[in-house]
mmCIF file of C-alpha atoms and ligand atoms in Angstrom:
data_model
loop_
_atom_site.group_PDB
_atom_site.id
_atom_site.type_symbol
_atom_site.label_atom_id
_atom_site.label_comp_id
_atom_site.label_asym_id
_atom_site.label_seq_id
_atom_site.Cartn_x
_atom_site.Cartn_y
_atom_site.Cartn_z
ATOM 1 C CA UNK A 1 26.204 -142.960 47.452
ATOM 2 C CA UNK A 2 23.424 -144.332 49.583
ATOM 3 C CA UNK A 3 20.002 -144.769 48.136
ATOM 4 C CA UNK A 4 18.037 -141.544 48.323
ATOM 5 C CA UNK A 5 15.604 -141.397 51.207
ATOM 6 C CA UNK A 6 11.900 -141.180 50.564
ATOM 7 C CA UNK A 7 9.774 -138.243 51.574
ATOM 8 C CA UNK A 8 6.583 -136.881 50.277
ATOM 9 C CA UNK A 9 5.397 -133.315 50.307
ATOM 10 C CA UNK A 10 2.030 -132.637 48.701
ATOM 11 C CA UNK A 11 0.305 -133.558 45.486
ATOM 12 C CA UNK A 12 2.036 -132.607 42.268
ATOM 13 C CA UNK A 13 0.175 -130.670 39.622
ATOM 14 C CA UNK A 14 -0.419 -133.365 37.016
ATOM 15 C CA UNK A 15 1.327 -132.572 33.721
ATOM 16 C CA UNK A 16 -0.885 -131.559 30.837
ATOM 17 C CA UNK A 17 -0.435 -129.132 28.000
ATOM 18 C CA UNK A 18 -0.581 -126.188 30.329
ATOM 19 C CA UNK A 19 -0.685 -122.705 28.823
ATOM 20 C CA UNK A 20 1.610 -120.425 30.776
ATOM 21 C CA UNK A 21 -0.546 -117.326 30.184
ATOM 22 C CA UNK A 22 -0.855 -115.448 33.406
ATOM 23 C CA UNK A 23 2.027 -117.290 35.024
ATOM 24 C CA UNK A 24 3.888 -115.143 37.468
ATOM 25 C CA UNK A 25 7.614 -114.870 36.916
ATOM 26 C CA UNK A 26 9.815 -116.970 39.120
ATOM 27 C CA UNK A 27 10.083 -114.131 41.537
ATOM 28 C CA UNK A 28 6.311 -113.775 41.671
ATOM 29 C CA UNK A 29 6.397 -110.816 39.287
ATOM 30 C CA UNK A 30 4.214 -110.427 36.205
ATOM 31 C CA UNK A 31 4.793 -112.687 33.212
ATOM 32 C CA UNK A 32 7.483 -111.338 30.873
ATOM 33 C CA UNK A 33 8.849 -112.612 27.566
ATOM 34 C CA UNK A 34 11.824 -114.098 29.381
ATOM 35 C CA UNK A 35 9.635 -115.889 31.911
ATOM 36 C CA UNK A 36 8.198 -117.980 29.104
ATOM 37 C CA UNK A 37 11.663 -118.815 27.778
ATOM 38 C CA UNK A 38 12.880 -122.247 28.869
ATOM 39 C CA UNK A 39 16.674 -122.425 28.628
ATOM 40 C CA UNK A 40 17.940 -125.978 28.159
ATOM 41 C CA UNK A 41 21.542 -127.228 27.925
ATOM 42 C CA UNK A 42 22.275 -130.774 26.761
ATOM 43 C CA UNK A 43 25.738 -132.202 27.626
ATOM 44 C CA UNK A 44 27.088 -133.747 24.427
ATOM 45 C CA UNK A 45 26.214 -136.000 21.514
ATOM 46 C CA UNK A 46 28.828 -138.735 22.080
ATOM 47 C CA UNK A 47 28.255 -140.182 25.556
ATOM 48 C CA UNK A 48 24.851 -141.437 24.430
ATOM 49 C CA UNK A 49 22.730 -140.827 21.307
ATOM 50 C CA UNK A 50 19.769 -140.156 23.615
ATOM 51 C CA UNK A 51 20.382 -136.424 24.097
ATOM 52 C CA UNK A 52 19.954 -135.458 20.428
ATOM 53 C CA UNK A 53 17.885 -138.455 19.270
ATOM 54 C CA UNK A 54 15.318 -138.415 22.100
ATOM 55 C CA UNK A 55 15.612 -135.743 24.787
ATOM 56 C CA UNK A 56 15.836 -132.734 22.470
ATOM 57 C CA UNK A 57 12.612 -133.552 20.617
ATOM 58 C CA UNK A 58 10.566 -134.501 23.643
ATOM 59 C CA UNK A 59 11.697 -131.426 25.598
ATOM 60 C CA UNK A 60 11.028 -129.109 22.643
ATOM 61 C CA UNK A 61 7.530 -130.498 22.075
ATOM 62 C CA UNK A 62 6.652 -130.579 25.766
ATOM 63 C CA UNK A 63 7.930 -127.086 26.491
ATOM 64 C CA UNK A 64 6.193 -125.534 23.486
ATOM 65 C CA UNK A 65 2.927 -127.347 24.297
ATOM 66 C CA UNK A 66 3.174 -125.822 27.776
ATOM 67 C CA UNK A 67 3.556 -122.326 26.320
ATOM 68 C CA UNK A 68 7.338 -121.912 26.604
ATOM 69 C CA UNK A 69 9.744 -120.767 23.938
ATOM 70 C CA UNK A 70 12.378 -123.505 24.066
ATOM 71 C CA UNK A 71 16.031 -122.469 23.721
ATOM 72 C CA UNK A 72 17.767 -125.873 23.597
ATOM 73 C CA UNK A 73 21.516 -126.018 23.011
ATOM 74 C CA UNK A 74 24.199 -128.718 23.270
ATOM 75 C CA UNK A 75 27.557 -128.127 25.004
ATOM 76 C CA UNK A 76 29.153 -130.777 22.734
ATOM 77 C CA UNK A 77 31.211 -132.220 25.593
ATOM 78 C CA UNK A 78 32.939 -128.899 26.346
ATOM 79 C CA UNK A 79 32.636 -127.282 29.790
ATOM 80 C CA UNK A 80 33.727 -123.869 28.448
ATOM 81 C CA UNK A 81 31.076 -124.021 25.745
ATOM 82 C CA UNK A 82 28.572 -125.060 28.426
ATOM 83 C CA UNK A 83 29.299 -121.878 30.400
ATOM 84 C CA UNK A 84 29.207 -119.671 27.283
ATOM 85 C CA UNK A 85 25.852 -121.067 26.207
ATOM 86 C CA UNK A 86 24.471 -120.451 29.689
ATOM 87 C CA UNK A 87 25.724 -116.851 29.758
ATOM 88 C CA UNK A 88 24.170 -116.174 26.367
ATOM 89 C CA UNK A 89 20.870 -117.747 27.422
ATOM 90 C CA UNK A 90 20.769 -115.824 30.703
ATOM 91 C CA UNK A 91 21.574 -112.567 28.900
ATOM 92 C CA UNK A 92 18.610 -113.173 26.605
ATOM 93 C CA UNK A 93 16.515 -114.099 29.661
ATOM 94 C CA UNK A 94 15.253 -117.413 31.032
ATOM 95 C CA UNK A 95 12.068 -118.138 32.977
ATOM 96 C CA UNK A 96 13.494 -121.504 33.934
ATOM 97 C CA UNK A 97 16.702 -123.438 33.251
ATOM 98 C CA UNK A 98 16.660 -127.166 32.545
ATOM 99 C CA UNK A 99 20.244 -128.419 32.697
ATOM 100 C CA UNK A 100 21.888 -131.780 31.983
ATOM 101 C CA UNK A 101 25.161 -131.550 33.835
ATOM 102 C CA UNK A 102 28.432 -132.093 32.029
ATOM 103 C CA UNK A 103 31.483 -132.710 34.229
ATOM 104 C CA UNK A 104 30.170 -130.336 36.897
ATOM 105 C CA UNK A 105 29.679 -127.343 34.573
ATOM 106 C CA UNK A 106 26.041 -127.182 35.635
ATOM 107 C CA UNK A 107 26.885 -126.207 39.217
ATOM 108 C CA UNK A 108 28.212 -122.730 38.351
ATOM 109 C CA UNK A 109 25.345 -122.155 35.922
ATOM 110 C CA UNK A 110 22.772 -123.123 38.545
ATOM 111 C CA UNK A 111 24.368 -120.663 40.958
ATOM 112 C CA UNK A 112 24.192 -117.845 38.359
ATOM 113 C CA UNK A 113 20.540 -118.629 37.615
ATOM 114 C CA UNK A 114 19.629 -118.761 41.293
ATOM 115 C CA UNK A 115 21.282 -115.352 41.791
ATOM 116 C CA UNK A 116 18.785 -114.052 39.213
ATOM 117 C CA UNK A 117 15.900 -115.825 40.971
ATOM 118 C CA UNK A 118 15.539 -118.224 38.012
ATOM 119 C CA UNK A 119 14.418 -121.738 38.982
ATOM 120 C CA UNK A 120 16.748 -124.551 37.934
ATOM 121 C CA UNK A 121 15.814 -128.132 37.146
ATOM 122 C CA UNK A 122 18.680 -130.646 37.094
ATOM 123 C CA UNK A 123 17.541 -132.879 34.239
ATOM 124 C CA UNK A 124 18.598 -136.513 34.273
ATOM 125 C CA UNK A 125 21.849 -135.828 36.164
ATOM 126 C CA UNK A 126 22.060 -134.233 39.645
ATOM 127 C CA UNK A 127 23.398 -130.684 39.994
ATOM 128 C CA UNK A 128 24.218 -129.213 43.405
ATOM 129 C CA UNK A 129 22.131 -126.104 43.980
ATOM 130 C CA UNK A 130 19.304 -127.011 41.610
ATOM 131 C CA UNK A 131 15.737 -126.624 42.830
ATOM 132 C CA UNK A 132 14.734 -130.102 41.640
ATOM 133 C CA UNK A 133 16.424 -133.196 40.208
ATOM 134 C CA UNK A 134 14.181 -134.829 37.609
ATOM 135 C CA UNK A 135 15.459 -138.182 36.455
ATOM 136 C CA UNK A 136 14.883 -141.887 36.507
ATOM 137 C CA UNK A 137 15.280 -143.870 39.700
ATOM 138 C CA UNK A 138 18.936 -144.320 38.853
ATOM 139 C CA UNK A 139 19.740 -146.633 41.745
ATOM 140 C CA UNK A 140 17.090 -148.954 40.267
ATOM 141 C CA UNK A 141 18.611 -148.490 36.785
ATOM 142 C CA UNK A 142 21.853 -149.883 38.215
ATOM 143 C CA UNK A 143 20.064 -152.603 40.148
ATOM 144 C CA UNK A 144 18.345 -153.798 36.970
ATOM 145 C CA UNK A 145 21.737 -153.894 35.232
ATOM 146 C CA UNK A 146 23.316 -155.811 38.105
ATOM 147 C CA UNK A 147 20.461 -158.289 38.245
ATOM 148 C CA UNK A 148 20.759 -158.878 34.488
ATOM 149 C CA UNK A 149 24.407 -159.862 35.067
ATOM 150 C CA UNK A 150 23.473 -162.243 37.897
ATOM 151 C CA UNK A 151 20.684 -163.800 35.836
ATOM 152 C CA UNK A 152 22.947 -164.027 32.786
ATOM 153 C CA UNK A 153 25.599 -165.922 34.745
ATOM 154 C CA UNK A 154 23.010 -168.311 36.158
ATOM 155 C CA UNK A 155 21.590 -168.921 32.677
ATOM 156 C CA UNK A 156 25.124 -169.665 31.458
ATOM 157 C CA UNK A 157 25.600 -172.184 34.267
ATOM 158 C CA UNK A 158 28.194 -170.033 36.023
ATOM 159 C CA UNK A 159 28.312 -169.601 39.802
ATOM 160 C CA UNK A 160 28.308 -165.842 40.521
ATOM 161 C CA UNK A 161 30.511 -166.500 43.572
ATOM 162 C CA UNK A 162 33.360 -167.759 41.403
ATOM 163 C CA UNK A 163 32.639 -165.939 38.157
ATOM 164 C CA UNK A 164 35.193 -163.540 36.644
ATOM 165 C CA UNK A 165 33.306 -160.248 36.268
ATOM 166 C CA UNK A 166 34.749 -156.950 35.016
ATOM 167 C CA UNK A 167 33.056 -153.677 36.032
ATOM 168 C CA UNK A 168 32.868 -150.844 33.499
ATOM 169 C CA UNK A 169 31.249 -147.846 35.200
ATOM 170 C CA UNK A 170 30.263 -144.393 33.968
ATOM 171 C CA UNK A 171 32.084 -141.053 34.267
ATOM 172 C CA UNK A 172 32.475 -140.304 38.006
ATOM 173 C CA UNK A 173 31.904 -136.572 37.343
ATOM 174 C CA UNK A 174 28.302 -137.580 36.490
ATOM 175 C CA UNK A 175 26.377 -137.983 39.741
ATOM 176 C CA UNK A 176 24.285 -140.692 38.107
ATOM 177 C CA UNK A 177 27.343 -142.917 37.707
ATOM 178 C CA UNK A 178 27.475 -143.520 41.460
ATOM 179 C CA UNK A 179 23.776 -144.424 41.519
ATOM 180 C CA UNK A 180 24.246 -146.871 38.628
ATOM 181 C CA UNK A 181 27.293 -148.386 40.347
ATOM 182 C CA UNK A 182 25.695 -148.673 43.777
ATOM 183 C CA UNK A 183 22.498 -150.154 42.379
ATOM 184 C CA UNK A 184 24.367 -152.730 40.281
ATOM 185 C CA UNK A 185 26.718 -153.658 43.104
ATOM 186 C CA UNK A 186 23.793 -154.089 45.510
ATOM 187 C CA UNK A 187 22.576 -156.969 43.341
ATOM 188 C CA UNK A 188 25.921 -158.390 42.198
ATOM 189 C CA UNK A 189 27.494 -158.429 45.664
ATOM 190 C CA UNK A 190 24.346 -160.015 47.096
ATOM 191 C CA UNK A 191 24.969 -162.895 44.655
ATOM 192 C CA UNK A 192 28.600 -163.142 45.746
ATOM 193 C CA UNK A 193 30.172 -161.323 42.791
ATOM 194 C CA UNK A 194 33.361 -159.341 43.278
ATOM 195 C CA UNK A 195 35.028 -157.292 40.491
ATOM 196 C CA UNK A 196 38.030 -159.033 38.898
ATOM 197 C CA UNK A 197 38.949 -155.652 37.370
ATOM 198 C CA UNK A 198 37.357 -152.177 37.379
ATOM 199 C CA UNK A 199 38.952 -149.602 35.033
ATOM 200 C CA UNK A 200 38.243 -145.895 35.631
ATOM 201 C CA UNK A 201 34.665 -144.992 34.729
ATOM 202 C CA UNK A 202 33.992 -143.044 31.526
ATOM 203 C CA UNK A 203 31.202 -142.149 29.067
ATOM 204 C CA UNK A 204 32.963 -143.012 25.827
ATOM 205 C CA UNK A 205 32.472 -146.130 23.667
ATOM 206 C CA UNK A 206 35.905 -146.190 22.032
ATOM 207 C CA UNK A 207 37.763 -145.537 25.297
ATOM 208 C CA UNK A 208 35.639 -148.199 26.995
ATOM 209 C CA UNK A 209 36.842 -150.683 24.359
ATOM 210 C CA UNK A 210 40.463 -149.800 25.095
ATOM 211 C CA UNK A 211 39.983 -149.886 28.861
ATOM 212 C CA UNK A 212 38.138 -153.200 28.681
ATOM 213 C CA UNK A 213 40.795 -154.801 26.450
ATOM 214 C CA UNK A 214 43.457 -153.843 28.999
ATOM 215 C CA UNK A 215 41.321 -155.160 31.855
ATOM 216 C CA UNK A 216 40.673 -158.424 29.984
ATOM 217 C CA UNK A 217 44.415 -158.879 29.514
ATOM 218 C CA UNK A 218 44.996 -158.167 33.206
ATOM 219 C CA UNK A 219 42.704 -161.080 34.159
ATOM 220 C CA UNK A 220 44.387 -163.477 31.759
ATOM 221 C CA UNK A 221 41.967 -163.136 28.852
ATOM 222 C CA UNK A 222 39.169 -164.960 30.645
ATOM 223 C CA UNK A 223 35.887 -163.264 31.657
ATOM 224 C CA UNK A 224 32.426 -164.593 32.526
ATOM 225 C CA UNK A 225 30.418 -161.335 32.505
ATOM 226 C CA UNK A 226 30.834 -157.573 32.161
ATOM 227 C CA UNK A 227 28.756 -155.031 34.059
ATOM 228 C CA UNK A 228 28.636 -151.983 31.755
ATOM 229 C CA UNK A 229 26.800 -148.797 32.720
ATOM 230 C CA UNK A 230 25.328 -147.825 29.335
ATOM 231 C CA UNK A 231 24.767 -149.116 25.792
ATOM 232 C CA UNK A 232 27.384 -146.891 24.141
ATOM 233 C CA UNK A 233 30.107 -148.255 26.410
ATOM 234 C CA UNK A 234 28.691 -151.772 26.048
ATOM 235 C CA UNK A 235 29.074 -151.555 22.265
ATOM 236 C CA UNK A 236 32.767 -150.807 22.778
ATOM 237 C CA UNK A 237 33.166 -153.750 25.161
ATOM 238 C CA UNK A 238 31.342 -156.045 22.725
ATOM 239 C CA UNK A 239 33.781 -155.226 19.909
ATOM 240 C CA UNK A 240 36.577 -156.585 22.137
ATOM 241 C CA UNK A 241 34.561 -159.651 23.180
ATOM 242 C CA UNK A 242 33.854 -160.352 19.494
ATOM 243 C CA UNK A 243 37.552 -159.932 18.683
ATOM 244 C CA UNK A 244 38.330 -162.580 21.306
ATOM 245 C CA UNK A 245 35.500 -164.911 20.295
ATOM 246 C CA UNK A 246 33.759 -164.393 23.631
ATOM 247 C CA UNK A 247 30.002 -164.146 24.251
ATOM 248 C CA UNK A 248 29.191 -163.425 27.882
ATOM 249 C CA UNK A 249 26.482 -161.496 29.808
ATOM 250 C CA UNK A 250 26.873 -157.744 29.223
ATOM 251 C CA UNK A 251 24.615 -155.024 30.698
ATOM 252 C CA UNK A 252 23.676 -151.531 29.481
ATOM 253 C CA UNK A 253 21.076 -148.791 29.537
ATOM 254 C CA UNK A 254 19.365 -146.255 27.224
ATOM 255 C CA UNK A 255 17.738 -148.709 24.793
ATOM 256 C CA UNK A 256 19.772 -147.073 22.037
ATOM 257 C CA UNK A 257 19.707 -148.477 18.503
ATOM 258 C CA UNK A 258 23.084 -150.131 19.030
ATOM 259 C CA UNK A 259 22.040 -151.419 22.432
ATOM 260 C CA UNK A 260 18.762 -152.898 21.210
ATOM 261 C CA UNK A 261 20.520 -154.498 18.237
ATOM 262 C CA UNK A 262 23.116 -156.088 20.532
ATOM 263 C CA UNK A 263 20.316 -157.348 22.770
ATOM 264 C CA UNK A 264 18.547 -158.916 19.786
ATOM 265 C CA UNK A 265 21.839 -160.465 18.615
ATOM 266 C CA UNK A 266 22.450 -161.991 22.055
ATOM 267 C CA UNK A 267 25.628 -159.945 22.595
ATOM 268 C CA UNK A 268 24.075 -157.805 25.333
ATOM 269 C CA UNK A 269 21.902 -159.512 27.932
ATOM 270 C CA UNK A 270 19.522 -156.589 28.331
ATOM 271 C CA UNK A 271 19.314 -152.826 28.280
ATOM 272 C CA UNK A 272 17.483 -150.566 30.713
ATOM 273 C CA UNK A 273 14.836 -148.654 28.807
ATOM 274 C CA UNK A 274 14.163 -145.213 30.182
ATOM 275 C CA UNK A 275 11.050 -143.822 28.444
ATOM 276 C CA UNK A 276 12.500 -140.366 27.848
ATOM 277 C CA UNK A 277 9.158 -138.774 27.037
ATOM 278 C CA UNK A 278 8.089 -139.483 30.608
ATOM 279 C CA UNK A 279 11.247 -137.846 31.936
ATOM 280 C CA UNK A 280 10.881 -134.820 29.667
ATOM 281 C CA UNK A 281 7.212 -134.444 30.558
ATOM 282 C CA UNK A 282 8.061 -134.529 34.275
ATOM 283 C CA UNK A 283 10.661 -131.817 33.723
ATOM 284 C CA UNK A 284 8.167 -129.661 31.815
ATOM 285 C CA UNK A 285 5.477 -130.180 34.466
ATOM 286 C CA UNK A 286 7.973 -129.220 37.151
ATOM 287 C CA UNK A 287 8.970 -126.090 35.212
ATOM 288 C CA UNK A 288 5.331 -125.037 34.839
ATOM 289 C CA UNK A 289 4.631 -125.653 38.512
ATOM 290 C CA UNK A 290 7.722 -123.697 39.526
ATOM 291 C CA UNK A 291 6.678 -120.701 37.430
ATOM 292 C CA UNK A 292 3.125 -120.907 38.716
ATOM 293 C CA UNK A 293 4.344 -121.096 42.293
ATOM 294 C CA UNK A 294 2.639 -124.456 42.783
ATOM 295 C CA UNK A 295 3.774 -126.948 45.399
ATOM 296 C CA UNK A 296 5.555 -129.921 43.867
ATOM 297 C CA UNK A 297 5.782 -133.539 45.003
ATOM 298 C CA UNK A 298 9.174 -135.183 45.208
ATOM 299 C CA UNK A 299 9.572 -138.976 45.344
ATOM 300 C CA UNK A 300 12.835 -138.817 47.249
ATOM 301 C CA UNK A 301 15.659 -136.443 48.105
ATOM 302 C CA UNK A 302 19.366 -136.488 47.505
ATOM 303 C CA UNK A 303 21.912 -136.509 50.302
ATOM 304 C CA UNK A 304 22.241 -132.721 49.850
ATOM 305 C CA UNK A 305 18.477 -132.315 50.286
ATOM 306 C CA UNK A 306 17.616 -131.665 46.631
ATOM 307 C CA UNK A 307 14.080 -132.940 45.936
ATOM 308 C CA UNK A 308 14.292 -135.892 43.524
ATOM 309 C CA UNK A 309 11.400 -136.517 41.108
ATOM 310 C CA UNK A 310 11.730 -140.019 39.699
ATOM 311 C CA UNK A 311 10.591 -141.935 36.610
ATOM 312 C CA UNK A 312 10.497 -145.735 36.594
ATOM 313 C CA UNK A 313 13.019 -147.581 34.360
ATOM 314 C CA UNK A 314 12.231 -150.846 32.524
ATOM 315 C CA UNK A 315 14.541 -153.821 31.863
ATOM 316 C CA UNK A 316 14.404 -154.873 28.196
ATOM 317 C CA UNK A 317 15.622 -158.293 27.027
ATOM 318 C CA UNK A 318 15.213 -159.562 23.451
ATOM 319 C CA UNK A 319 11.538 -160.424 23.967
ATOM 320 C CA UNK A 320 10.710 -156.830 24.998
ATOM 321 C CA UNK A 321 12.503 -154.926 22.250
ATOM 322 C CA UNK A 322 9.196 -154.842 20.368
ATOM 323 C CA UNK A 323 7.718 -152.836 23.265
ATOM 324 C CA UNK A 324 10.280 -150.056 22.768
ATOM 325 C CA UNK A 325 9.284 -149.917 19.085
ATOM 326 C CA UNK A 326 5.589 -149.880 20.045
ATOM 327 C CA UNK A 327 6.294 -146.954 22.390
ATOM 328 C CA UNK A 328 7.821 -145.036 19.491
ATOM 329 C CA UNK A 329 11.364 -144.931 20.926
ATOM 330 C CA UNK A 330 12.905 -147.176 18.264
ATOM 331 C CA UNK A 331 12.034 -148.041 14.674
ATOM 332 C CA UNK A 332 12.117 -151.272 12.695
ATOM 333 C CA UNK A 333 14.008 -149.428 9.959
ATOM 334 C CA UNK A 334 16.794 -148.473 12.355
ATOM 335 C CA UNK A 335 16.944 -151.798 14.220
ATOM 336 C CA UNK A 336 16.254 -154.577 11.741
ATOM 337 C CA UNK A 337 19.267 -154.196 9.480
ATOM 338 C CA UNK A 338 21.737 -156.884 8.298
ATOM 339 C CA UNK A 339 21.922 -159.920 10.557
ATOM 340 C CA UNK A 340 19.544 -158.261 13.039
ATOM 341 C CA UNK A 341 16.648 -158.667 10.582
ATOM 342 C CA UNK A 342 16.281 -162.384 11.325
ATOM 343 C CA UNK A 343 16.320 -161.636 15.046
ATOM 344 C CA UNK A 344 13.585 -159.042 14.580
ATOM 345 C CA UNK A 345 11.446 -161.745 12.980
ATOM 346 C CA UNK A 346 12.303 -164.179 15.782
ATOM 347 C CA UNK A 347 11.324 -161.713 18.517
ATOM 348 C CA UNK A 348 8.317 -160.166 16.831
ATOM 349 C CA UNK A 349 9.880 -156.765 16.182
ATOM 350 C CA UNK A 350 7.806 -155.414 13.315
HETATM 351 C C1 GAL B 1 23.823 -140.638 32.197
HETATM 352 C C2 GAL B 1 22.457 -140.920 31.663
HETATM 353 C C3 GAL B 1 22.481 -142.194 30.893
HETATM 354 C C4 GAL B 1 23.779 -142.502 30.204
HETATM 355 C C5 GAL B 1 24.943 -141.548 30.416
HETATM 356 C C6 GAL B 1 25.745 -141.211 29.178
HETATM 357 O O1 GAL B 1 23.823 -139.618 33.091
HETATM 358 O O2 GAL B 1 21.489 -140.999 32.692
HETATM 359 O O3 GAL B 1 21.336 -142.234 30.095
HETATM 360 O O4 GAL B 1 23.596 -142.777 28.864
HETATM 361 O O5 GAL B 1 24.616 -140.387 31.062
HETATM 362 O O6 GAL B 1 25.230 -140.159 28.494
#
């Protein structure tokens, strides 16, 4: 998937705690109870802890501060449940839908909402037919991961051109997975890296461990680095590396508790921190602007023309873990347990 092209429209309404009173309905009608209902569907709780640990709270707070009633539900990794939740929400009425896609289930829901003149925001993952895609610059997320692999090899005295690198991508039904892959490959291939093995992409830590173990066997048990698309999968890969007494550069994203702990322990080179409050606030601001009929800026657009509103991701190595804690997206109590405690002291995580 090529990098999204840039285009600018006109200035976005800056996000603030906007009261929706007096907002016209999506269709320009008068405000109704449903028009102040924000219907949100989260994908699951297993692919990444972020959805329940971070996104839910930030979306709830942001939507309520903006005057919405927030109806936030989780499809629990089930496309049928995803559709049922959406039908129930639409029956009750939605002023706006904010959807995290799960295996394409969001496409049919977006179509149903659009048929009822309800604006749809594809949150974090792209959904064909949505009015806006609000997410991080996911090509850059991948590029940061890929660069961390290149830098990790160099630091280990390995030549990227001859290094044995296994690629562990995300679920291909998630449009972000292609962005992560293309961004990472843009940096790794530029350094001369080619994949020694690349199992099918997935968002599942346990299955990633199994897939990686099979890939490691297929390359003769030797590996110099592993590009992994997120922290949950990286934790699975690291259990296999540990089992084989291997410590090599490993990438990830989400700055999850497990990911940050592995970064502090030196088992994961870095994670890509995506300040989720910024993403949630952008989604809320976009929802308010849509309901108020305001013109909205997009930073880029997808190949299908969907306007893409982007948030900037941040690479976090061991020396920056303290910044995630300072931002309130991780706690010392959660991170500095067992053998991580000494690493917290070493890297100033307090
Ligand atoms: C992606 C998301 C990432 C990652 C993955 C698994 O779409 O952008 O944060 O964790 O899903 O949930």
